[in-house]
Coordinates of C-alpha atoms in Angstrom, one line a residue:
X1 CA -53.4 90.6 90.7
X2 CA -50.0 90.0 92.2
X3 CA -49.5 86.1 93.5
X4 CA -47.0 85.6 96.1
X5 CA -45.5 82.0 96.6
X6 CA -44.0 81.5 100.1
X7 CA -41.8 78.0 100.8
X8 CA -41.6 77.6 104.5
X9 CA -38.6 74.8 105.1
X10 CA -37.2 73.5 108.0
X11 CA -36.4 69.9 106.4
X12 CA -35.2 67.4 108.8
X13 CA -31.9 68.3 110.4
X14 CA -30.2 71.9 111.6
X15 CA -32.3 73.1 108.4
X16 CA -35.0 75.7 109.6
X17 CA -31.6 78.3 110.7
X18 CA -30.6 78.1 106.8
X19 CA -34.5 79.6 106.0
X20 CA -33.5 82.4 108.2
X21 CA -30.7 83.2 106.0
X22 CA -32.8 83.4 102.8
X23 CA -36.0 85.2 104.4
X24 CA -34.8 88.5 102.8
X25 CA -34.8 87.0 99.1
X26 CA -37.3 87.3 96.5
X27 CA -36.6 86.3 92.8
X28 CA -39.4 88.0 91.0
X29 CA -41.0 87.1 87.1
X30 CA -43.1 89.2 86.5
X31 CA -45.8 90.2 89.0
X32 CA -44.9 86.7 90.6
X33 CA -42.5 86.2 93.9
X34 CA -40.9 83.7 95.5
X35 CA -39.9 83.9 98.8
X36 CA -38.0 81.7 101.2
X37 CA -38.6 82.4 104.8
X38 CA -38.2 80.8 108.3
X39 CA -40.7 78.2 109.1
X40 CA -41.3 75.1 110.6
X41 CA -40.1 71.2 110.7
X42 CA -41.6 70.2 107.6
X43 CA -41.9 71.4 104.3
X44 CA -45.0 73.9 103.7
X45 CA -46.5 75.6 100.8
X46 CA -48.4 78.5 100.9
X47 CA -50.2 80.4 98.2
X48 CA -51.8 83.8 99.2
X49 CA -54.3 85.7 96.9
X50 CA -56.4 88.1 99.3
X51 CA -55.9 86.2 102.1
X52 CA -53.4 83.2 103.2
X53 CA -54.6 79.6 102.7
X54 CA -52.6 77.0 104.9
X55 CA -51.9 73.1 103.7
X56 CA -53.2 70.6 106.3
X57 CA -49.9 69.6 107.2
X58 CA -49.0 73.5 107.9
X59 CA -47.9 74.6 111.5
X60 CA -47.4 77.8 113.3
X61 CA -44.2 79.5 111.8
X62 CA -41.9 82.2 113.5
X63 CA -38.9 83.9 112.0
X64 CA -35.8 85.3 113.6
X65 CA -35.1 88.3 113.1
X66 CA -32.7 89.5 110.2
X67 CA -30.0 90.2 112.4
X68 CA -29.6 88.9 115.7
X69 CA -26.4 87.4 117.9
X70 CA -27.1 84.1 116.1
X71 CA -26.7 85.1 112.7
X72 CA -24.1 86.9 113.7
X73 CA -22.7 83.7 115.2
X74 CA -22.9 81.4 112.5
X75 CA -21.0 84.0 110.0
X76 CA -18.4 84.0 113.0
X77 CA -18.3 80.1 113.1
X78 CA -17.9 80.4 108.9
X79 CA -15.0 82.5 108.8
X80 CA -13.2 80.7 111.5
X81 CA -14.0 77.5 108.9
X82 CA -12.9 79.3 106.5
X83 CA -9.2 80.1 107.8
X84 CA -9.0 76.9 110.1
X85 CA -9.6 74.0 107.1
X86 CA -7.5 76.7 104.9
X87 CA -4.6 76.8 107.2
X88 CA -5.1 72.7 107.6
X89 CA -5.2 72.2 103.5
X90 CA -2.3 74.1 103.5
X91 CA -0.5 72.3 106.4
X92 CA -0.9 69.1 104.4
X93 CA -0.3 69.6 101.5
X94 CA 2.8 71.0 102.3
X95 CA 4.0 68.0 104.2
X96 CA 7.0 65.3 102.9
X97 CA 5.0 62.1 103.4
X98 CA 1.8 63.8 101.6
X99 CA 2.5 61.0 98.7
X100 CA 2.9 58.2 100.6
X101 CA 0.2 58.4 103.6
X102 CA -3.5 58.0 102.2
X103 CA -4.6 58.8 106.2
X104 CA -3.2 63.1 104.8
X105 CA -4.8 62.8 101.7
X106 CA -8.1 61.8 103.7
X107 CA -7.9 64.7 106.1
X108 CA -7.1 67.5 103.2
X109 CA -10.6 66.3 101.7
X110 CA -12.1 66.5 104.9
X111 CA -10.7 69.8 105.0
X112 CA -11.7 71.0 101.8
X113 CA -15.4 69.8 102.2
X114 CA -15.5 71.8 105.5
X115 CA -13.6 74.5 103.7
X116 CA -16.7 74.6 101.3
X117 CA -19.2 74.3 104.2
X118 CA -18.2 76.9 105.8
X119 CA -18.0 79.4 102.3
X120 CA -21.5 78.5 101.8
X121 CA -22.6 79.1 105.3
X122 CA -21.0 82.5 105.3
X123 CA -22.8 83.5 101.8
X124 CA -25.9 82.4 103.2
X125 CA -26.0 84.1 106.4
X126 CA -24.7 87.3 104.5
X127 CA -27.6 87.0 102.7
X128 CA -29.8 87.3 105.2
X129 CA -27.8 91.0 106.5
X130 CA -27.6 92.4 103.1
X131 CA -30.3 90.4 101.0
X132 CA -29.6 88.9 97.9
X133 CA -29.8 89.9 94.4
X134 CA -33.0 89.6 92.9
X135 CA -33.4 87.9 88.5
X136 CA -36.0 86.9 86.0
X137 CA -34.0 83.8 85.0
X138 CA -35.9 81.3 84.8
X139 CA -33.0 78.8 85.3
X140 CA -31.5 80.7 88.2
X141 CA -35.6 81.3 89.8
X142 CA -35.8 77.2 89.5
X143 CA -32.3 76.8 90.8
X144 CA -33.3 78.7 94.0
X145 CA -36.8 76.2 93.8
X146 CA -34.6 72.7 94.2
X147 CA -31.1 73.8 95.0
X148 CA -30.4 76.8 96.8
X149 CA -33.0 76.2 99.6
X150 CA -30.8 73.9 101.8
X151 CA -29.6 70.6 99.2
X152 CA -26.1 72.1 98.7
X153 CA -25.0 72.6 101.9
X154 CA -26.4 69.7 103.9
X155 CA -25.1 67.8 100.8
X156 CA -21.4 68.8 101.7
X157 CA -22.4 68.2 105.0
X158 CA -23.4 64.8 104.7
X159 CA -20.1 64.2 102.2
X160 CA -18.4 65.6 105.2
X161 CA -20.0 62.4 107.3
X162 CA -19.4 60.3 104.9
X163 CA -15.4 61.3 104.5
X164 CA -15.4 60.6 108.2
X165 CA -16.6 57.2 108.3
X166 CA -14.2 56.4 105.1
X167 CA -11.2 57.6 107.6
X168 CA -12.5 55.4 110.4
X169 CA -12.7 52.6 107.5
X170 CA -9.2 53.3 106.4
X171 CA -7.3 53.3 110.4
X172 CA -9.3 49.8 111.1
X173 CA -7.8 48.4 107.8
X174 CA -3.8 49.6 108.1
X175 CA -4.3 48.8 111.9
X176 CA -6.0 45.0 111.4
X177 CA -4.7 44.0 108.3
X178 CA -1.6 45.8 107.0
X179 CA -0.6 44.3 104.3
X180 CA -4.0 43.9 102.3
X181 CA -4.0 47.6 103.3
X182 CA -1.7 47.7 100.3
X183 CA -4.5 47.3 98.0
X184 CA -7.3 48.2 99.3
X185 CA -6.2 51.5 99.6
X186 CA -3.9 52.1 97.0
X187 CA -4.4 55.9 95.3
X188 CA -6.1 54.3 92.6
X189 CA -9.2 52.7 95.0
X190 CA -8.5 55.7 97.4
X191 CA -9.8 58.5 94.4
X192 CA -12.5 55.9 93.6
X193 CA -13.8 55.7 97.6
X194 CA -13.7 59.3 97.5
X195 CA -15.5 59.8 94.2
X196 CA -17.9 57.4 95.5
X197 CA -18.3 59.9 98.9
X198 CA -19.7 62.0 96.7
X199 CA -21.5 60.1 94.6
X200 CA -23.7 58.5 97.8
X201 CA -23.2 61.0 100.5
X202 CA -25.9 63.6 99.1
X203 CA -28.5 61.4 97.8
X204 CA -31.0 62.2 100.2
X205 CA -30.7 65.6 100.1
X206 CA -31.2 65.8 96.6
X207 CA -33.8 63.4 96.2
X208 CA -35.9 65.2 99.0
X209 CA -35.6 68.7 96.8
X210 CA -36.4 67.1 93.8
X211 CA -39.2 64.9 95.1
X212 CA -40.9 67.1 97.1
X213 CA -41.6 70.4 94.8
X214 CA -41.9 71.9 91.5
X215 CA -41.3 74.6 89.7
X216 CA -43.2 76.4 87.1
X217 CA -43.5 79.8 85.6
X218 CA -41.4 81.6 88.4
X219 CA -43.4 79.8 91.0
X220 CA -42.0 77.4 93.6
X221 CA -44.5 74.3 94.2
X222 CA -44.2 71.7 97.2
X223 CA -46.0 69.2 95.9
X224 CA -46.2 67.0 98.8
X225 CA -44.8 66.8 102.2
X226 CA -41.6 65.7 103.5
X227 CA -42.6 64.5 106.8
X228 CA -41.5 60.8 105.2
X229 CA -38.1 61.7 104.7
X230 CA -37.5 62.2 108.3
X231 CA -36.7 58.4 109.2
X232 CA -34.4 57.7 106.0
X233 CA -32.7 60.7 106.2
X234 CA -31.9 60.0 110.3
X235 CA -30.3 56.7 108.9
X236 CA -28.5 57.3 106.3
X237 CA -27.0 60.7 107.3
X238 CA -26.2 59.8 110.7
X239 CA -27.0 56.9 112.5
X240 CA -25.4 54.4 109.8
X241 CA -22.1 56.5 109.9
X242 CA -21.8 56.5 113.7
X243 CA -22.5 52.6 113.9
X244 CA -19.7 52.0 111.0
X245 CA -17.3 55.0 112.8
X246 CA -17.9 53.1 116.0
X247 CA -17.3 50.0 115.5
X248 CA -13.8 51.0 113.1
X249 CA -12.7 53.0 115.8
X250 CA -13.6 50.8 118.8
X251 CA -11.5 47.6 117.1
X252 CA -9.0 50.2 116.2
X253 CA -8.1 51.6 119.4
X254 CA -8.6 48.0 121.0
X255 CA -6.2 46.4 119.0
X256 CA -3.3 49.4 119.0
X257 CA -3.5 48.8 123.2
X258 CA -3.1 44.9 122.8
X259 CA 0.1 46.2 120.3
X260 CA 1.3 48.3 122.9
X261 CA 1.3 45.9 125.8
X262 CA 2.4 43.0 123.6
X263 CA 5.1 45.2 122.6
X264 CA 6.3 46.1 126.3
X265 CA 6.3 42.6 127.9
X266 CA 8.1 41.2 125.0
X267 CA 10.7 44.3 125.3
X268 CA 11.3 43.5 128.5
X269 CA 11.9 39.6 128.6
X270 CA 14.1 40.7 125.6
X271 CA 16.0 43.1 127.8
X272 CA 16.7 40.2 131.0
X273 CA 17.7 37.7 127.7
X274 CA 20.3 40.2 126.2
X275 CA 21.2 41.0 129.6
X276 CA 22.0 37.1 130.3
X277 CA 23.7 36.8 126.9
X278 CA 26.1 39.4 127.7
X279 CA 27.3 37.9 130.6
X280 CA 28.1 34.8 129.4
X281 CA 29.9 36.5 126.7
X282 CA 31.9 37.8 129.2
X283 CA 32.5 35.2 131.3
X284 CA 33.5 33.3 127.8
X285 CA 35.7 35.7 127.0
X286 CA 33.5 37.4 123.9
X287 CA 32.0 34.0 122.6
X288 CA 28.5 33.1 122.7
X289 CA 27.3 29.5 123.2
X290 CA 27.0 27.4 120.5
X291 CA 23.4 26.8 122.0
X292 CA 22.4 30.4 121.2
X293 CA 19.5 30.6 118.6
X294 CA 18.8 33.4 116.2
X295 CA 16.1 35.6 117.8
X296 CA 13.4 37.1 116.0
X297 CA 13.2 41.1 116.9
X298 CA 9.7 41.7 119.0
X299 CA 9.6 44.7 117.6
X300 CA 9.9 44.5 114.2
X301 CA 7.1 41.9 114.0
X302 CA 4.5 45.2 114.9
X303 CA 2.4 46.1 111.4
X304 CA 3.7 48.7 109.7
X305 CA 2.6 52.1 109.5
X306 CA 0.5 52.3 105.9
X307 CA 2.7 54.5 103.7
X308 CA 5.7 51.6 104.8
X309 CA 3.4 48.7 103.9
X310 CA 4.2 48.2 99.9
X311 CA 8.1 48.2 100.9
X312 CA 7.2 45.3 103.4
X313 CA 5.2 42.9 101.2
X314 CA 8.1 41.5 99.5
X315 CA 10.1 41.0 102.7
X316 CA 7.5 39.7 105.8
X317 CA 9.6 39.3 108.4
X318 CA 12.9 41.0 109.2
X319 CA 14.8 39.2 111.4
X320 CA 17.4 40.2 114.2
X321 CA 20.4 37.7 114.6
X322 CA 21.8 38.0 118.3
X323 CA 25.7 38.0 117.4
X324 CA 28.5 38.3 120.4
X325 CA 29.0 42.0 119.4
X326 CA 25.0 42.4 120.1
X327 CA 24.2 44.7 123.2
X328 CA 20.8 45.8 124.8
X329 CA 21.7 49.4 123.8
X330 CA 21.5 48.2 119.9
X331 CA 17.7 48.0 120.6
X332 CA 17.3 51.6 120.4
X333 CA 19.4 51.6 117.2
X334 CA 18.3 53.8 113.8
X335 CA 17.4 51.8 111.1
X336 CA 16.8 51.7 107.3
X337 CA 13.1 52.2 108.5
X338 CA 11.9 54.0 111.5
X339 CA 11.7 51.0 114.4
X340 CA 8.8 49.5 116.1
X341 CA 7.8 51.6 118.8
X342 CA 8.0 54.4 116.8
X343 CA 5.7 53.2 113.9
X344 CA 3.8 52.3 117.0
X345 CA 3.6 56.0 118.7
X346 CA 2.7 57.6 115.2
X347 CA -0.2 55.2 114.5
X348 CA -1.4 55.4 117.4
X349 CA -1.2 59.1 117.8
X350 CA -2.7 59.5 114.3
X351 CA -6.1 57.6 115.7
X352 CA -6.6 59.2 118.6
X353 CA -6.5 62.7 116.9
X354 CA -8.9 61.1 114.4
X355 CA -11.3 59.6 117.2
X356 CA -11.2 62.8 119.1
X357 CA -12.6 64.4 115.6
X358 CA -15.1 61.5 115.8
X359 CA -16.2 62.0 119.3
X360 CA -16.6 66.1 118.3
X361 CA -19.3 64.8 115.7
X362 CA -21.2 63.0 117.7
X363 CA -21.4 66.1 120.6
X364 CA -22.2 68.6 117.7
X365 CA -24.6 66.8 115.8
X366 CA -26.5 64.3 118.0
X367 CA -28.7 67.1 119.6
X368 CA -30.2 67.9 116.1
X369 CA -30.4 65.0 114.9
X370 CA -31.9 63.0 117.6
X371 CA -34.6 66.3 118.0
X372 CA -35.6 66.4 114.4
X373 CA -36.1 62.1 114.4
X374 CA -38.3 62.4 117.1
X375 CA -40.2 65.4 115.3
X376 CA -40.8 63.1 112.3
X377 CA -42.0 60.6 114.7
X378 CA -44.9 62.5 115.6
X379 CA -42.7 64.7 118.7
X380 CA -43.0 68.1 119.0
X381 CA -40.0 70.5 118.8
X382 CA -39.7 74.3 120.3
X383 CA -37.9 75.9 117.3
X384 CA -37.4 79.1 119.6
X385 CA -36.2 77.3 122.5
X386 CA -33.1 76.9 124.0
X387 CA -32.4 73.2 123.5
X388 CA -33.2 73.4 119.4
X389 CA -31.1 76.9 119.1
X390 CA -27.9 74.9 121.1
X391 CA -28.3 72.0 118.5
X392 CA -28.1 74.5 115.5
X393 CA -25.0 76.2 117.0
X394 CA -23.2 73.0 118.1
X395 CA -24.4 71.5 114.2
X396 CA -22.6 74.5 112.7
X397 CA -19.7 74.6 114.8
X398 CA -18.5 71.1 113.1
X399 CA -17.7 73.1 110.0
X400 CA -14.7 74.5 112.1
X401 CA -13.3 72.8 114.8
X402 CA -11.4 70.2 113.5
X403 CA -8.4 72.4 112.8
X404 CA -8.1 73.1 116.5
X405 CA -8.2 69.5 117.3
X406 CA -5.0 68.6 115.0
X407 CA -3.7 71.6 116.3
X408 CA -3.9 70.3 119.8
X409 CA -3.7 66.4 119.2
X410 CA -1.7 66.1 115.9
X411 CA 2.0 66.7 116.7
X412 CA 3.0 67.2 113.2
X413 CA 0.4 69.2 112.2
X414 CA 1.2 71.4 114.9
X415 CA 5.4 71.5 114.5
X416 CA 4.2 72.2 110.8
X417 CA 2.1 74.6 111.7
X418 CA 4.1 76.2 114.0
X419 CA 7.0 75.8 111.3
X420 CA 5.1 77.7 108.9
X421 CA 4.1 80.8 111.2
X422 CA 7.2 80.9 112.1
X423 CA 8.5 81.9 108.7
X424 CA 5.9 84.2 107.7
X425 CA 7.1 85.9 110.6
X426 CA 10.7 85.8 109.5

């Protein structure tokens, strides 16, 4: 007699849209199936001889069905992800001061993370137009079991997060303290952080899939339910990465404006002084009073932008003699290194395109969350209402619109960009 095995998931976050896009598979053995199908918030196992006997933690399921505008949608929202974090890999990568700024290097992974988000999310809705093919593997049957239910891709979403918070991390240190910057985030520790992005980023995920069912002979077993997971998961996915994104960005932003308006007052009394000085250097024929002191330039004292840091550790402070020849216009001269204000604009311009990506994940994936940490509270969630099917479109729409916000708010992405349509076109 044939035994069919159905896993109903909707684990924790934007999960339960991901069952839709498997509820077309079957991997048989034998006269045995598994099936993954649309269900409910938790984890719920299902095991049907004549008739269908339901665990006590089971709910009412539904299921979408296998096309409709939103599946459709989310294998829109994948191939957009897939050209935009393509176009911004390549944008990058391509750029002069790729070797020298650790802030690029950070936003190519982020890009490349998304990049694979959004290839998974595009394979999985296909599935779930065409189906998928069906095996008697055994390894590829207990793959499907752990793996291909949901771990990998809220994995990359979560290294995603994580990536995120390490950028946050990485603008509060070359903004506060530049010159330990140096260190700390020298491409040596930089791939280590990175490495241990991925190392941390997906532990829940894989711990709930591993935890939480079994397989054995061609049969997928939920062995208890995840309704546990909820809380931890809310945490460490989400709520710890806003509070540390937060905060970095917050003391960030705060301490580029106290920068800015330092920089401007002191400009100023700087402009009446040289103004003065060049008087009396006319009036004194070309000399300067013996009284005159060297002057320390306001604007060199500003900390350096982080791929300029290691040239600066061996020389602290550059200092600006006023000489007789010395005029206000020199203020605005070139130099060696590109001066104050303008290390100034392109930190500052850097952060705010890299808040503005912040801000974007906590619009797209706060409704989710928030619903599905309630739901493990003991809440109640409509899957088929409006509110949950907004928080799984805005959840998957992260995957691709950051491109459009460094096209809009990063100024060299977007001369690069513009740079490089410009000779395809030629």
């Amino acid at each position: 007699m044939n035994t069919a095995t159905q896993l109903v998931s909707a684990e924790g976050d934007a999960t339960t849209w991901l069952m839709d896009a498997l509820a077309s598979q079957g991997l048989t053995n034998g006269s045995r199936q598994v099936h993954f199908m649309q269900g409910t918030s938790l984890d719920c196992l299902a095991t049907t001889n004549e008739s269908t006997t339901e665990p006590d933690f089971m709910v009412e399921t539904f299921k979408y069905p296998s096309i409709s505008f939103l599946v459709l949608f989310q294998f829109a929202i994948g191939l957009v992800g897939i050209i935009g974090n393509s176009l911004v890999i390549a944008v990058f990568i391509s750029s002069r001061s790729r070797s020298r700024n650790q802030t690029n290097l950070l936003i190519i992974h982020q890009a490349l993370v998304d990049l694979l988000s959004s290839l998974l999310l595009v394979l999985y809705v296909g599935y779930a137009i065409i189906g998928s093919p069906k095996t008697d593997s055994q390894v590829l049957q207990a793959f499907a079991c752990y793996v291909w239910t949901r771990a990998t891709l809220f994995a990359l979403f979560a290294v995603s997060t994580f990536n995120l918070t390490l950028i946050s991390l990485e603008r509060y240190v070359a903004t506060m303290w530049p010159l330990k910057y140096a260190k700390l985030f020298a491409r040596r520790n930089l791939i280590s952080l990175v490495g241990l992005v991925w190392l941390l980023a997906p532990v829940c995920q894989y711990s709930i899939a591993f935890t939480t069912r079994t397989y054995i002979d061609g049969v997928c077993i939920l062995t208890k339910s995840p309704v546990w997971v909820g809380g931890p998961l809310f945490v460490w996915e989400y709520l710890l990465p806003v509070v540390v994104m937060t905060f970095a960005f917050t003391k960030t932003i705060k301490k580029l404006r106290m920068l800015e308006l330092k920089v401007s007052g002191t400009a100023s009394s700087l402009g009446a002084a040289l103004t003065s000085v060049n008087a009396i250097s006319r009036v004194d024929q070309g000399t300067v009073s013996s009284s005159a002191q060297p002057t320390v330039h306001p604007l060199n004292s500003l900390p350096l932008e982080p791929d300029e840091v290691p040239s600066m550790v061996a020389d602290t402070r550059r200092v600006a003699v006023v000489d007789p020849g010395f005029r206000q216009s020199q203020l605005h001269r070139p130099a060696n290194r590109q001066s104050g204000p303008g290390r100034n604009v392109k930190r500052r311009n850097a952060t705010r395109s890299l808040f503005t990506v912040y801000l974007v994940y906590i619009i797209c994936w706060s409704p989710n969350q928030w619903a599905f940490f309630q739901l493990s509270l003991g809440g109640k969630l409509n899957f088929s209402g409006w509110f949950y099917q907004m928080s799984v479109v805005l959840a998957i729409l992260n995957t691709c619109v950051n491109p459009f916000i460094y096209a809009f708010r990063h100024r060299r992405y977007k001369d690069k960009l513009l740079e490089m349509f410009r000779a395809v076109k030629d």
